[in-house]
């Protein structure tokens, strides 16, 4: 097995190869982008449902008179559902397909949005959010995986990053909705959650426009359907060649399909799981979920001002992801991950110093925005791209599911303990810990993560052998 401590020639695109050129003649770029955009609506709902708690939590805490522990439970309950959804998604999608599971996620998004708007007790609210978490767990795995499987190699990073752009768009919309709905009084949190029902229905309807993944279809012996989709995506000549390449890879995998313990999977599994965990334990969701509480309780801002500050952070998150969308296929995954983790470590270190010196609110907000921008350019989209690229076709769903479960477990741990950590170590202590973990992320990416840009999924698979 080759060493992947540096990109190396193994992961460079040969000059003149089909994947190094523009989209194959005869294919339909508009059809590719249509499919990716529809699928990415699942990412938008993922972002909206996870971030809407940020603005709603101020009012929910008052309405239900929640303690700090109950507030952590209200904020984190959706994440426990996401762990379960991600754990089930890999096996279910390998068995039933990507498209059917996306429909199931859309239905759960709709039901949970309505159920979270009408609870009379914290228990009822938690149950509704658990259902929403199931949808998020499904979508967080299925959307980038599905996009990676339909995308031409040359623009795969960009299209998978489109899902991350949809996620941060959902986060930004959640912040903006919270800002405008906050004027409705103590019950405004109910309208915040209910507002997700309409885009959930839109997602369900637009899924009627997209096909099943051709790689999944070929794995189930449905060659005619797969070839039809590949032809629409890439043109007839490239479709036949790609179908042959996928079938050859599947044939080589037969007899090993049921096992994730194959020696050749150990290194990509380790890379994917560690990256997934590091993406979360560097602290990004403490800002996305608890930003309003940070600004109201540690900067003395009003609820309205705190929610407005969150909207600015959401805008920075969106802008950074747009930058990633245009550069990830040009400069590669690894440089972006290094840029992001290094910038996060430096900005968090500066934030700790600012907190120790009792700097004013604008300084704190500026450093938090810099930290979020670094995450958005690299660690946010880059981790999802790598997770969906580096596994063989036959086990991609289950292997990516394992990494996604690890990601949600880490996210839940960080979110569920943040207020307790702040109480024990102070805000500067908490962000100091995240700064150290960001530096460790930089070291891991430098030593262990390969460059995969412009390689087909089958070429990446062969490279691990």
Coordinates of C-alpha atoms in Angstrom, one line a residue:
X1 CA 0.0 0.0 0.0
X2 CA 1.5 3.4 -0.9
X3 CA 2.2 6.1 1.6
X4 CA 0.0 9.1 1.5
X5 CA 1.9 11.5 3.7
X6 CA 2.3 13.9 0.7
X7 CA 0.2 14.2 -2.4
X8 CA 2.7 12.5 -4.7
X9 CA 2.4 11.8 -8.4
X10 CA -0.1 9.0 -7.7
X11 CA -2.8 11.5 -7.1
X12 CA -2.0 13.9 -9.9
X13 CA -4.1 13.9 -13.1
X14 CA -2.2 12.6 -16.1
X15 CA -2.0 15.2 -18.9
X16 CA -4.6 14.7 -21.6
X17 CA -6.7 12.2 -19.6
X18 CA -10.5 12.5 -20.0
X19 CA -11.0 13.8 -16.5
X20 CA -8.4 16.6 -17.0
X21 CA -10.5 18.1 -19.8
X22 CA -13.8 20.0 -19.7
X23 CA -17.1 18.2 -19.2
X24 CA -17.3 15.4 -21.7
X25 CA -18.8 16.4 -25.1
X26 CA -22.4 15.2 -25.4
X27 CA -23.1 15.5 -21.7
X28 CA -25.3 18.1 -20.1
X29 CA -23.6 20.4 -17.6
X30 CA -27.0 21.9 -16.8
X31 CA -28.4 18.5 -15.9
X32 CA -25.4 17.8 -13.6
X33 CA -25.9 21.1 -11.8
X34 CA -29.7 20.6 -11.6
X35 CA -29.2 17.2 -9.9
X36 CA -26.6 18.6 -7.5
X37 CA -28.7 21.7 -6.6
X38 CA -31.8 19.6 -5.9
X39 CA -29.8 17.2 -3.7
X40 CA -28.2 20.1 -1.9
X41 CA -31.6 21.3 -0.7
X42 CA -31.1 18.6 1.9
X43 CA -28.0 20.4 3.0
X44 CA -29.9 23.6 3.2
X45 CA -32.5 22.0 5.6
X46 CA -29.6 20.4 7.5
X47 CA -28.1 23.9 8.1
X48 CA -31.4 25.5 8.9
X49 CA -32.6 22.9 11.4
X50 CA -29.3 22.8 13.3
X51 CA -28.9 26.6 13.4
X52 CA -32.4 27.8 14.2
X53 CA -31.9 26.7 17.8
X54 CA -29.4 29.6 18.1
X55 CA -32.0 32.3 18.0
X56 CA -34.8 30.3 19.4
X57 CA -32.9 29.2 22.5
X58 CA -33.1 32.6 24.2
X59 CA -36.9 32.5 24.1
X60 CA -37.2 28.8 24.7
X61 CA -35.1 29.0 27.8
X62 CA -37.3 31.8 29.2
X63 CA -40.6 30.1 28.1
X64 CA -39.8 26.8 29.7
X65 CA -37.6 28.2 32.5
X66 CA -34.7 25.9 31.6
X67 CA -31.5 25.3 33.7
X68 CA -28.1 25.3 32.0
X69 CA -28.3 21.4 31.8
X70 CA -31.8 21.5 30.3
X71 CA -30.6 24.2 27.8
X72 CA -27.8 22.0 26.7
X73 CA -30.3 19.1 26.3
X74 CA -32.7 21.3 24.2
X75 CA -29.8 22.5 22.0
X76 CA -28.2 19.0 21.6
X77 CA -31.2 16.7 21.3
X78 CA -31.2 17.1 17.5
X79 CA -27.6 15.9 17.4
X80 CA -28.5 12.6 19.2
X81 CA -31.0 12.0 16.5
X82 CA -28.3 12.8 13.9
X83 CA -26.0 10.2 15.3
X84 CA -28.8 7.5 14.9
X85 CA -29.7 8.8 11.4
X86 CA -26.1 8.7 10.2
X87 CA -25.6 5.2 11.7
X88 CA -28.6 3.8 9.9
X89 CA -28.0 5.7 6.6
X90 CA -25.0 3.7 5.4
X91 CA -26.7 0.3 5.6
X92 CA -30.1 1.6 4.4
X93 CA -28.6 3.5 1.4
X94 CA -26.5 0.6 0.3
X95 CA -29.6 -1.6 0.4
X96 CA -32.4 0.7 -0.8
X97 CA -30.5 3.4 -2.8
X98 CA -29.7 7.1 -2.4
X99 CA -32.9 8.6 -3.8
X100 CA -35.3 6.7 -1.6
X101 CA -33.5 7.7 1.6
X102 CA -33.4 11.3 0.5
X103 CA -37.2 11.1 0.2
X104 CA -37.4 9.7 3.7
X105 CA -35.2 12.5 5.0
X106 CA -37.4 15.1 3.3
X107 CA -40.5 13.7 5.0
X108 CA -38.8 13.7 8.4
X109 CA -37.7 17.3 8.0
X110 CA -41.3 18.3 7.3
X111 CA -42.8 16.4 10.2
X112 CA -40.2 17.6 12.8
X113 CA -40.5 21.2 11.8
X114 CA -44.2 21.2 12.5
X115 CA -43.8 19.1 15.7
X116 CA -41.1 21.3 17.1
X117 CA -43.4 24.3 16.8
X118 CA -46.2 23.0 19.1
X119 CA -44.8 21.3 22.2
X120 CA -46.1 22.0 25.6
X121 CA -43.2 20.5 27.5
X122 CA -39.4 20.1 27.1
X123 CA -39.9 16.4 26.6
X124 CA -42.2 16.9 23.6
X125 CA -39.8 19.4 22.2
X126 CA -36.8 17.0 22.5
X127 CA -38.8 14.2 20.8
X128 CA -39.6 16.5 17.9
X129 CA -36.0 17.6 17.6
X130 CA -34.8 13.9 17.7
X131 CA -36.9 13.3 14.6
X132 CA -35.3 16.2 12.9
X133 CA -32.0 14.8 13.9
X134 CA -32.8 11.6 12.1
X135 CA -33.4 13.6 9.0
X136 CA -30.1 15.5 9.4
X137 CA -28.2 12.3 10.0
X138 CA -29.6 10.8 6.8
X139 CA -29.0 14.0 4.7
X140 CA -25.5 14.7 6.1
X141 CA -24.3 11.4 4.6
X142 CA -26.6 11.0 1.6
X143 CA -26.4 14.4 0.0
X144 CA -22.5 14.7 -0.4
X145 CA -22.3 11.0 -1.2
X146 CA -25.0 11.2 -3.9
X147 CA -23.4 14.3 -5.5
X148 CA -19.9 12.7 -5.5
X149 CA -21.3 9.7 -7.3
X150 CA -23.0 11.7 -10.1
X151 CA -20.3 14.4 -10.5
X152 CA -17.6 14.4 -13.2
X153 CA -14.2 14.1 -11.6
X154 CA -13.1 17.6 -12.8
X155 CA -15.8 19.4 -10.9
X156 CA -16.6 16.9 -8.1
X157 CA -15.0 19.0 -5.4
X158 CA -17.0 22.0 -6.5
X159 CA -20.3 20.1 -6.6
X160 CA -19.8 18.5 -3.2
X161 CA -18.9 21.9 -1.9
X162 CA -22.2 23.1 -3.3
X163 CA -23.8 21.0 -0.5
X164 CA -21.7 22.8 2.1
X165 CA -22.8 26.1 0.5
X166 CA -26.4 24.9 0.9
X167 CA -25.7 24.1 4.6
X168 CA -24.3 27.5 5.4
X169 CA -27.1 29.1 3.3
X170 CA -29.5 27.3 5.6
X171 CA -27.6 28.5 8.6
X172 CA -27.7 32.1 7.4
X173 CA -31.4 31.9 6.6
X174 CA -32.0 30.5 10.1
X175 CA -30.2 33.5 11.6
X176 CA -32.1 36.0 9.4
X177 CA -35.5 34.3 10.1
X178 CA -34.7 34.4 13.9
X179 CA -33.8 38.1 13.6
X180 CA -37.1 39.0 12.0
X181 CA -39.3 36.6 14.0
X182 CA -37.8 37.7 17.3
X183 CA -40.2 40.6 17.5
X184 CA -43.2 38.2 17.9
X185 CA -42.5 37.9 21.6
X186 CA -42.0 34.9 23.9
X187 CA -43.6 32.5 21.4
X188 CA -41.5 33.6 18.5
X189 CA -39.4 30.4 18.9
X190 CA -42.4 28.4 17.7
X191 CA -42.6 30.3 14.4
X192 CA -38.8 29.9 14.0
X193 CA -39.1 26.1 13.9
X194 CA -42.3 26.1 11.9
X195 CA -40.7 28.1 9.1
X196 CA -38.7 25.1 8.0
X197 CA -41.8 23.2 6.9
X198 CA -42.1 24.9 3.5
X199 CA -38.5 24.3 2.2
X200 CA -38.9 20.7 3.5
X201 CA -41.9 20.2 1.2
X202 CA -40.1 21.9 -1.7
X203 CA -37.2 19.4 -1.2
X204 CA -39.5 16.5 -1.3
X205 CA -41.2 17.7 -4.6
X206 CA -37.9 18.5 -6.4
X207 CA -36.5 15.1 -5.6
X208 CA -38.9 13.8 -8.3
X209 CA -36.6 15.5 -10.8
X210 CA -33.4 13.5 -9.9
X211 CA -32.3 10.0 -10.9
X212 CA -30.9 7.2 -8.7
X213 CA -27.1 7.1 -8.4
X214 CA -25.7 5.2 -11.5
X215 CA -23.0 3.6 -9.3
X216 CA -25.6 2.2 -7.0
X217 CA -27.7 1.0 -10.0
X218 CA -24.7 -0.8 -11.5
X219 CA -24.0 -2.4 -8.2
X220 CA -27.6 -3.8 -8.3
X221 CA -27.3 -5.1 -11.9
X222 CA -29.5 -2.3 -13.4
X223 CA -27.2 -1.5 -16.3
X224 CA -29.8 0.1 -18.6
X225 CA -30.9 2.7 -16.0
X226 CA -27.4 3.4 -15.0
X227 CA -26.2 3.9 -18.6
X228 CA -29.2 6.2 -19.3
X229 CA -28.2 8.5 -16.4
X230 CA -24.5 8.4 -17.2
X231 CA -25.3 9.3 -20.9
X232 CA -27.3 12.4 -19.8
X233 CA -24.5 13.4 -17.5
X234 CA -21.5 12.7 -19.7
X235 CA -22.5 11.9 -23.2
X236 CA -22.8 8.4 -24.8
X237 CA -19.1 7.7 -25.4
X238 CA -17.9 8.7 -21.9
X239 CA -20.9 7.0 -20.4
X240 CA -20.0 3.6 -21.8
X241 CA -16.4 4.0 -20.7
X242 CA -17.4 5.1 -17.2
X243 CA -19.9 2.3 -16.9
X244 CA -17.2 -0.2 -17.9
X245 CA -14.8 1.3 -15.3
X246 CA -17.3 1.2 -12.5
X247 CA -18.3 -2.5 -13.3
X248 CA -14.6 -3.5 -13.4
X249 CA -14.1 -1.9 -9.9
X250 CA -17.3 -3.6 -8.6
X251 CA -16.1 -7.0 -10.0
X252 CA -12.8 -6.6 -8.2
X253 CA -14.6 -5.9 -5.0
X254 CA -17.0 -8.9 -5.0
X255 CA -16.4 -11.2 -2.1
X256 CA -15.2 -8.3 0.1
X257 CA -18.4 -6.2 0.0
X258 CA -19.7 -7.1 3.4
X259 CA -16.6 -6.3 5.3
X260 CA -15.2 -2.9 6.4
X261 CA -12.2 -4.6 8.0
X262 CA -10.4 -5.2 4.7
X263 CA -6.7 -4.2 5.1
X264 CA -7.0 -1.7 2.2
X265 CA -9.7 0.2 4.0
X266 CA -7.9 0.8 7.2
X267 CA -6.0 3.9 6.1
X268 CA -8.9 5.7 4.3
X269 CA -11.2 4.8 7.3
X270 CA -8.7 6.2 9.7
X271 CA -8.3 9.4 7.7
X272 CA -12.1 9.9 7.2
X273 CA -13.0 9.2 10.9
X274 CA -10.2 11.4 12.3
X275 CA -11.0 14.3 10.0
X276 CA -14.7 14.0 10.8
X277 CA -14.0 14.2 14.6
X278 CA -11.4 17.0 14.2
X279 CA -13.9 19.1 12.1
X280 CA -16.2 19.1 15.2
X281 CA -14.0 19.2 18.2
X282 CA -12.3 22.4 17.0
X283 CA -15.4 24.1 18.2
X284 CA -17.3 25.5 15.3
X285 CA -20.8 24.4 16.5
X286 CA -20.3 26.2 19.8
X287 CA -20.5 29.4 17.8
X288 CA -23.3 28.2 15.5
X289 CA -25.5 26.9 18.3
X290 CA -24.6 29.1 21.3
X291 CA -23.6 32.3 19.6
X292 CA -26.6 34.2 21.0
X293 CA -25.9 33.1 24.5
X294 CA -22.2 33.9 24.2
X295 CA -23.0 37.5 23.0
X296 CA -25.8 38.1 25.6
X297 CA -24.0 36.6 28.6
X298 CA -20.4 37.5 27.9
X299 CA -20.6 40.7 25.9
X300 CA -23.7 42.3 27.5
X301 CA -25.6 42.5 24.2
X302 CA -29.4 42.5 24.0
X303 CA -31.2 39.5 22.5
X304 CA -31.8 41.4 19.3
X305 CA -28.2 42.6 19.0
X306 CA -26.9 39.1 19.7
X307 CA -29.1 37.6 16.9
X308 CA -27.9 40.3 14.6
X309 CA -24.3 39.4 15.4
X310 CA -25.2 35.8 14.5
X311 CA -26.5 37.0 11.1
X312 CA -23.1 38.6 10.4
X313 CA -21.3 35.4 11.4
X314 CA -23.7 33.5 9.1
X315 CA -22.8 35.9 6.3
X316 CA -19.1 35.3 6.8
X317 CA -19.7 31.5 6.8
X318 CA -21.6 31.8 3.5
X319 CA -18.9 34.0 1.9
X320 CA -16.1 31.7 2.9
X321 CA -17.9 28.7 1.5
X322 CA -18.4 30.5 -1.8
X323 CA -14.7 31.1 -2.0
X324 CA -14.2 27.3 -1.3
X325 CA -16.6 26.5 -4.1
X326 CA -14.4 28.2 -6.7
X327 CA -11.0 27.1 -5.5
X328 CA -11.3 23.6 -4.1
X329 CA -10.9 22.0 -7.6
X330 CA -8.1 24.3 -8.5
X331 CA -5.8 24.3 -5.5
X332 CA -7.0 21.0 -4.0
X333 CA -8.4 19.6 -0.8
X334 CA -5.2 19.4 1.3
X335 CA -4.1 23.1 0.9
X336 CA -7.5 24.3 1.9
X337 CA -7.6 22.0 5.0
X338 CA -4.1 23.3 6.0
X339 CA -5.1 26.9 5.4
X340 CA -8.3 26.5 7.4
X341 CA -6.9 24.6 10.5
X342 CA -3.9 26.9 10.7
X343 CA -6.1 30.0 10.5
X344 CA -8.5 28.7 13.1
X345 CA -5.7 28.0 15.5
X346 CA -4.3 31.5 15.2
X347 CA -7.7 33.3 15.4
X348 CA -8.7 31.3 18.4
X349 CA -5.4 31.9 20.1
X350 CA -5.9 35.7 19.5
X351 CA -9.5 35.3 20.8
X352 CA -8.2 33.8 24.1
X353 CA -5.8 36.7 24.5
X354 CA -8.6 39.2 23.8
X355 CA -10.8 37.6 26.4
X356 CA -8.0 37.7 29.0
X357 CA -7.6 41.4 28.3
X358 CA -11.3 42.0 28.6
X359 CA -11.5 43.4 25.0
X360 CA -14.6 45.1 23.8
X361 CA -17.4 43.3 22.0
X362 CA -16.4 44.4 18.4
X363 CA -12.9 42.8 19.0
X364 CA -14.5 39.5 20.1
X365 CA -17.0 39.5 17.2
X366 CA -14.2 40.2 14.7
X367 CA -12.0 37.4 15.9
X368 CA -14.9 35.0 16.0
X369 CA -15.8 36.0 12.4
X370 CA -12.2 35.3 11.3
X371 CA -12.3 31.9 12.9
X372 CA -15.6 31.1 11.2
X373 CA -14.2 32.3 7.8
X374 CA -11.2 30.0 8.1
X375 CA -13.4 27.1 8.9
X376 CA -15.8 27.9 6.0
X377 CA -13.0 28.1 3.4
X378 CA -11.5 24.7 4.2
X379 CA -12.5 22.5 7.1
X380 CA -16.2 22.8 6.5
X381 CA -16.4 21.7 2.8
X382 CA -13.1 19.9 2.6
X383 CA -13.9 17.2 5.2
X384 CA -17.1 16.3 3.4
X385 CA -15.4 16.1 0.0
X386 CA -12.7 13.8 1.3
X387 CA -15.1 11.5 3.2
X388 CA -17.2 10.9 0.0
X389 CA -14.2 10.4 -2.3
X390 CA -11.8 8.0 -0.7
X391 CA -13.9 4.8 -0.3
X392 CA -14.6 1.9 -2.8
X393 CA -18.0 1.9 -4.6
X394 CA -19.2 -1.3 -2.9
X395 CA -18.8 0.0 0.7
X396 CA -18.9 3.7 0.2
X397 CA -22.3 4.1 1.9
X398 CA -21.3 2.1 5.0
X399 CA -17.8 3.5 5.2
X400 CA -18.9 7.1 4.8
X401 CA -21.6 6.4 7.4
X402 CA -19.0 5.3 9.9
X403 CA -17.2 8.6 9.5
X404 CA -20.4 10.6 9.6
X405 CA -21.5 8.9 12.8
X406 CA -18.1 9.8 14.3
X407 CA -18.6 13.4 13.2
X408 CA -22.1 13.6 14.9
X409 CA -20.9 11.9 18.1
X410 CA -18.1 14.5 18.3
X411 CA -20.5 17.3 17.5
X412 CA -22.9 16.1 20.2
X413 CA -20.2 15.8 22.7
X414 CA -19.0 19.4 22.1
X415 CA -22.5 20.9 22.0
X416 CA -23.7 19.0 25.0
X417 CA -20.7 20.0 27.2
X418 CA -20.0 23.5 26.1
X419 CA -21.9 25.5 28.8
X420 CA -20.5 23.2 31.5
X421 CA -17.0 23.6 30.1
X422 CA -17.4 27.4 30.1
X423 CA -18.7 27.3 33.7
X424 CA -15.6 25.2 34.7
X425 CA -12.8 26.8 32.7
X426 CA -14.2 30.1 31.5
X427 CA -14.9 31.1 27.9
X428 CA -11.1 31.7 27.3
X429 CA -10.3 28.2 28.6
X430 CA -12.9 26.6 26.3
X431 CA -11.6 28.5 23.2
X432 CA -8.0 27.8 24.3
X433 CA -8.8 24.1 24.1
X434 CA -10.3 24.5 20.6
X435 CA -7.2 26.4 19.5
X436 CA -4.9 23.5 20.5
X437 CA -7.2 21.0 18.7
X438 CA -7.1 23.2 15.6
X439 CA -3.3 23.0 15.7
X440 CA -3.4 19.2 16.0
X441 CA -5.7 19.2 13.0
X442 CA -3.1 21.1 10.9
X443 CA -0.5 18.5 11.9
X444 CA -2.8 15.5 11.0
X445 CA -3.7 17.0 7.6
X446 CA 0.0 17.7 6.9
X447 CA 1.1 14.1 7.6
X448 CA -1.8 11.9 6.7
X449 CA -4.3 13.4 4.2
X450 CA -3.8 12.7 0.4
X451 CA -4.6 15.0 -2.4
X452 CA -7.5 13.6 -4.6
X453 CA -8.4 16.4 -6.9
X454 CA -9.3 15.5 -10.5
X455 CA -9.2 11.8 -10.0
X456 CA -12.2 9.6 -10.7
X457 CA -13.6 7.6 -7.8
X458 CA -12.3 4.4 -9.3
X459 CA -8.8 5.9 -9.8
X460 CA -8.8 6.8 -6.1
X461 CA -10.0 3.4 -5.2
X462 CA -7.2 1.7 -7.2
X463 CA -4.6 3.9 -5.5
X464 CA -5.3 2.4 -2.1
X465 CA -4.4 -1.1 -3.4

